[in-house]
Amino acid sequence: FPVTIKRAIKRRFFSNFSNVDKFVKGVTKKAEERGFLINRYKRRYRLDKAKSYVGVNRLVQGSCADLVKEKMIKVDRLLENTKSNILLQIHDELVIEIHKDELHLVPIIKEEMENLAHVLKHLKLKVGVDWTKTNWADKEE
């Protein structure tokens, strides 16, 4: 896209989502003032004050990664004393082997992954579930 179109898209986005603009400006200001940011999990991100704009990305992506880790731990606890287990994590995706006698666990795990009430009461993560009877390469929606 030409620069003028990019600017127009950005301006329209921020006019429709003014809270996002406030968030970005607030995070950038804190990063410039302190030289670091801290997410809700107490992870600290050091930033070059000249590049404080990258703080928004670090804060959001880092917090999401920590959230997935937190949920993975909860799912692992849910699977204790079962024949099912977490096999792998790839970015924001969990590969879980569910024993055929424990298929009732799928909606429970999905609900646990979607429930973000401890972060924001009105925020709900949409989680997709793919499955296969053979292997991950053959999964279906």
mmCIF file of C-alpha atoms in Angstrom:
data_model
loop_
_atom_site.group_PDB
_atom_site.id
_atom_site.type_symbol
_atom_site.label_atom_id
_atom_site.label_comp_id
_atom_site.label_asym_id
_atom_site.label_seq_id
_atom_site.Cartn_x
_atom_site.Cartn_y
_atom_site.Cartn_z
ATOM 1 C CA PHE A 1 0.000 0.000 0.000
ATOM 2 C CA PRO A 2 1.178 3.566 -0.625
ATOM 3 C CA VAL A 3 2.106 5.560 2.494
ATOM 4 C CA THR A 4 -0.998 7.796 2.234
ATOM 5 C CA ILE A 5 -3.315 4.777 2.273
ATOM 6 C CA LYS A 6 -1.431 3.255 5.229
ATOM 7 C CA ARG A 7 -1.825 6.519 7.158
ATOM 8 C CA ALA A 8 -5.538 6.660 6.350
ATOM 9 C CA ILE A 9 -6.056 3.070 7.508
ATOM 10 C CA LYS A 10 -4.119 3.740 10.718
ATOM 11 C CA ARG A 11 -6.046 6.972 11.404
ATOM 12 C CA ARG A 12 -9.392 5.227 10.846
ATOM 13 C CA PHE A 13 -8.392 2.290 13.045
ATOM 14 C CA PHE A 14 -7.380 4.531 15.952
ATOM 15 C CA SER A 15 -10.496 6.699 15.586
ATOM 16 C CA ASN A 16 -12.669 3.556 15.799
ATOM 17 C CA PHE A 17 -10.629 2.081 18.670
ATOM 18 C CA SER A 18 -9.586 5.082 20.746
ATOM 19 C CA ASN A 19 -8.703 2.908 23.751
ATOM 20 C CA VAL A 20 -6.044 1.175 21.671
ATOM 21 C CA ASP A 21 -4.517 4.556 20.825
ATOM 22 C CA LYS A 22 -4.513 5.484 24.538
ATOM 23 C CA PHE A 23 -2.909 2.137 25.397
ATOM 24 C CA VAL A 24 -0.185 2.504 22.749
ATOM 25 C CA LYS A 25 0.604 6.080 23.802
ATOM 26 C CA GLY A 26 0.611 5.147 27.506
ATOM 27 C CA VAL A 27 2.918 2.164 27.012
ATOM 28 C CA THR A 28 5.253 4.174 24.780
ATOM 29 C CA LYS A 29 5.409 6.998 27.334
ATOM 30 C CA LYS A 30 6.202 4.603 30.199
ATOM 31 C CA ALA A 31 8.892 2.922 28.110
ATOM 32 C CA GLU A 32 10.463 6.282 27.269
ATOM 33 C CA GLU A 33 10.394 7.435 30.908
ATOM 34 C CA ARG A 34 11.636 4.237 32.545
ATOM 35 C CA GLY A 35 13.522 2.381 29.848
ATOM 36 C CA PHE A 36 11.602 -0.808 30.722
ATOM 37 C CA LEU A 37 8.111 -2.257 30.988
ATOM 38 C CA ILE A 38 6.677 -4.874 33.341
ATOM 39 C CA ASN A 39 3.771 -7.124 32.353
ATOM 40 C CA ARG A 40 1.082 -8.560 34.637
ATOM 41 C CA TYR A 41 3.259 -11.642 35.198
ATOM 42 C CA LYS A 42 6.071 -9.407 36.522
ATOM 43 C CA ARG A 43 8.247 -10.051 33.458
ATOM 44 C CA ARG A 44 10.498 -7.081 32.799
ATOM 45 C CA TYR A 45 11.280 -5.854 29.281
ATOM 46 C CA ARG A 46 14.281 -3.537 28.951
ATOM 47 C CA LEU A 47 13.979 -1.092 26.069
ATOM 48 C CA ASP A 48 16.219 1.418 24.381
ATOM 49 C CA LYS A 49 14.460 4.736 25.000
ATOM 50 C CA ALA A 50 14.940 5.670 21.346
ATOM 51 C CA LYS A 51 12.942 2.562 20.380
ATOM 52 C CA SER A 52 10.225 2.750 23.025
ATOM 53 C CA TYR A 53 7.577 2.127 20.343
ATOM 54 C CA VAL A 54 8.558 -1.574 20.290
ATOM 55 C CA GLY A 55 7.413 -1.778 23.907
ATOM 56 C CA VAL A 56 3.788 -2.304 22.880
ATOM 57 C CA ASN A 57 4.723 -5.344 20.816
ATOM 58 C CA ARG A 58 6.982 -6.797 23.525
ATOM 59 C CA LEU A 59 4.366 -6.228 26.203
ATOM 60 C CA VAL A 60 1.491 -7.758 24.229
ATOM 61 C CA GLN A 61 3.399 -10.713 22.751
ATOM 62 C CA GLY A 62 5.253 -11.409 25.994
ATOM 63 C CA SER A 63 2.046 -11.313 28.016
ATOM 64 C CA CYS A 64 0.355 -13.653 25.530
ATOM 65 C CA ALA A 65 3.254 -16.099 25.761
ATOM 66 C CA ASP A 66 3.058 -16.021 29.559
ATOM 67 C CA LEU A 67 -0.703 -16.525 29.401
ATOM 68 C CA VAL A 68 -0.288 -19.617 27.211
ATOM 69 C CA LYS A 69 2.276 -20.966 29.696
ATOM 70 C CA GLU A 70 -0.135 -20.356 32.573
ATOM 71 C CA LYS A 71 -2.947 -22.135 30.732
ATOM 72 C CA MET A 72 -0.638 -25.004 29.765
ATOM 73 C CA ILE A 73 0.174 -25.566 33.439
ATOM 74 C CA LYS A 74 -3.542 -25.587 34.293
ATOM 75 C CA VAL A 75 -4.299 -28.070 31.520
ATOM 76 C CA ASP A 76 -1.395 -30.255 32.655
ATOM 77 C CA ARG A 77 -2.865 -30.306 36.160
ATOM 78 C CA LEU A 78 -6.254 -31.145 34.684
ATOM 79 C CA LEU A 79 -4.684 -34.133 32.951
ATOM 80 C CA GLU A 80 -2.999 -35.485 36.080
ATOM 81 C CA ASN A 81 -4.101 -39.046 36.808
ATOM 82 C CA THR A 82 -5.487 -39.482 33.282
ATOM 83 C CA LYS A 83 -4.274 -41.428 30.269
ATOM 84 C CA SER A 84 -4.087 -38.166 28.265
ATOM 85 C CA ASN A 85 -1.190 -35.728 28.128
ATOM 86 C CA ILE A 86 0.226 -32.614 26.498
ATOM 87 C CA LEU A 87 2.649 -33.638 23.758
ATOM 88 C CA LEU A 88 3.874 -30.335 22.420
ATOM 89 C CA GLN A 89 3.492 -26.575 22.418
ATOM 90 C CA ILE A 90 4.026 -24.697 19.153
ATOM 91 C CA HIS A 91 3.715 -20.925 19.623
ATOM 92 C CA ASP A 92 0.135 -20.487 20.875
ATOM 93 C CA GLU A 93 -0.941 -24.027 20.056
ATOM 94 C CA LEU A 94 -1.038 -27.056 22.334
ATOM 95 C CA VAL A 95 -0.908 -30.548 20.902
ATOM 96 C CA ILE A 96 -2.653 -32.843 23.362
ATOM 97 C CA GLU A 97 -3.055 -36.583 23.117
ATOM 98 C CA ILE A 98 -6.499 -37.455 24.480
ATOM 99 C CA HIS A 99 -7.101 -41.110 25.252
ATOM 100 C CA LYS A 100 -10.219 -42.495 23.519
ATOM 101 C CA ASP A 101 -11.860 -43.119 26.911
ATOM 102 C CA GLU A 102 -11.312 -39.475 27.956
ATOM 103 C CA LEU A 103 -12.863 -37.534 25.078
ATOM 104 C CA HIS A 104 -15.112 -35.844 27.640
ATOM 105 C CA LEU A 105 -12.007 -33.815 28.613
ATOM 106 C CA VAL A 106 -11.918 -31.922 25.295
ATOM 107 C CA PRO A 107 -14.671 -29.376 26.127
ATOM 108 C CA ILE A 108 -13.260 -28.976 29.651
ATOM 109 C CA ILE A 109 -9.798 -28.182 28.273
ATOM 110 C CA LYS A 110 -11.297 -25.837 25.672
ATOM 111 C CA GLU A 111 -13.227 -23.963 28.375
ATOM 112 C CA GLU A 112 -10.103 -23.689 30.540
ATOM 113 C CA MET A 113 -8.125 -22.262 27.614
ATOM 114 C CA GLU A 114 -10.869 -19.755 26.753
ATOM 115 C CA ASN A 115 -11.511 -18.547 30.287
ATOM 116 C CA LEU A 116 -9.605 -15.304 30.864
ATOM 117 C CA ALA A 117 -11.736 -13.941 33.717
ATOM 118 C CA HIS A 118 -8.596 -13.545 35.834
ATOM 119 C CA VAL A 119 -7.164 -11.161 33.198
ATOM 120 C CA LEU A 120 -10.246 -9.229 32.073
ATOM 121 C CA LYS A 121 -13.791 -10.240 32.890
ATOM 122 C CA HIS A 122 -15.147 -9.298 29.454
ATOM 123 C CA LEU A 123 -12.315 -10.888 27.465
ATOM 124 C CA LYS A 124 -12.785 -14.368 26.037
ATOM 125 C CA LEU A 125 -10.196 -16.161 23.977
ATOM 126 C CA LYS A 126 -11.538 -18.096 21.009
ATOM 127 C CA VAL A 127 -9.967 -21.543 20.932
ATOM 128 C CA GLY A 128 -10.160 -23.879 17.971
ATOM 129 C CA VAL A 129 -10.030 -27.645 18.304
ATOM 130 C CA ASP A 130 -8.624 -29.855 15.555
ATOM 131 C CA TRP A 131 -8.424 -33.615 15.892
ATOM 132 C CA THR A 132 -7.227 -36.775 14.227
ATOM 133 C CA LYS A 133 -7.452 -40.463 14.999
ATOM 134 C CA THR A 134 -4.017 -41.172 13.552
ATOM 135 C CA ASN A 135 -1.448 -38.373 13.738
ATOM 136 C CA TRP A 136 -1.149 -34.599 13.789
ATOM 137 C CA ALA A 137 -0.403 -34.360 10.054
ATOM 138 C CA ASP A 138 -3.859 -35.860 9.341
ATOM 139 C CA LYS A 139 -5.849 -33.559 11.635
ATOM 140 C CA GLU A 140 -9.320 -32.350 10.710
ATOM 141 C CA GLU A 141 -11.371 -29.303 11.768
#
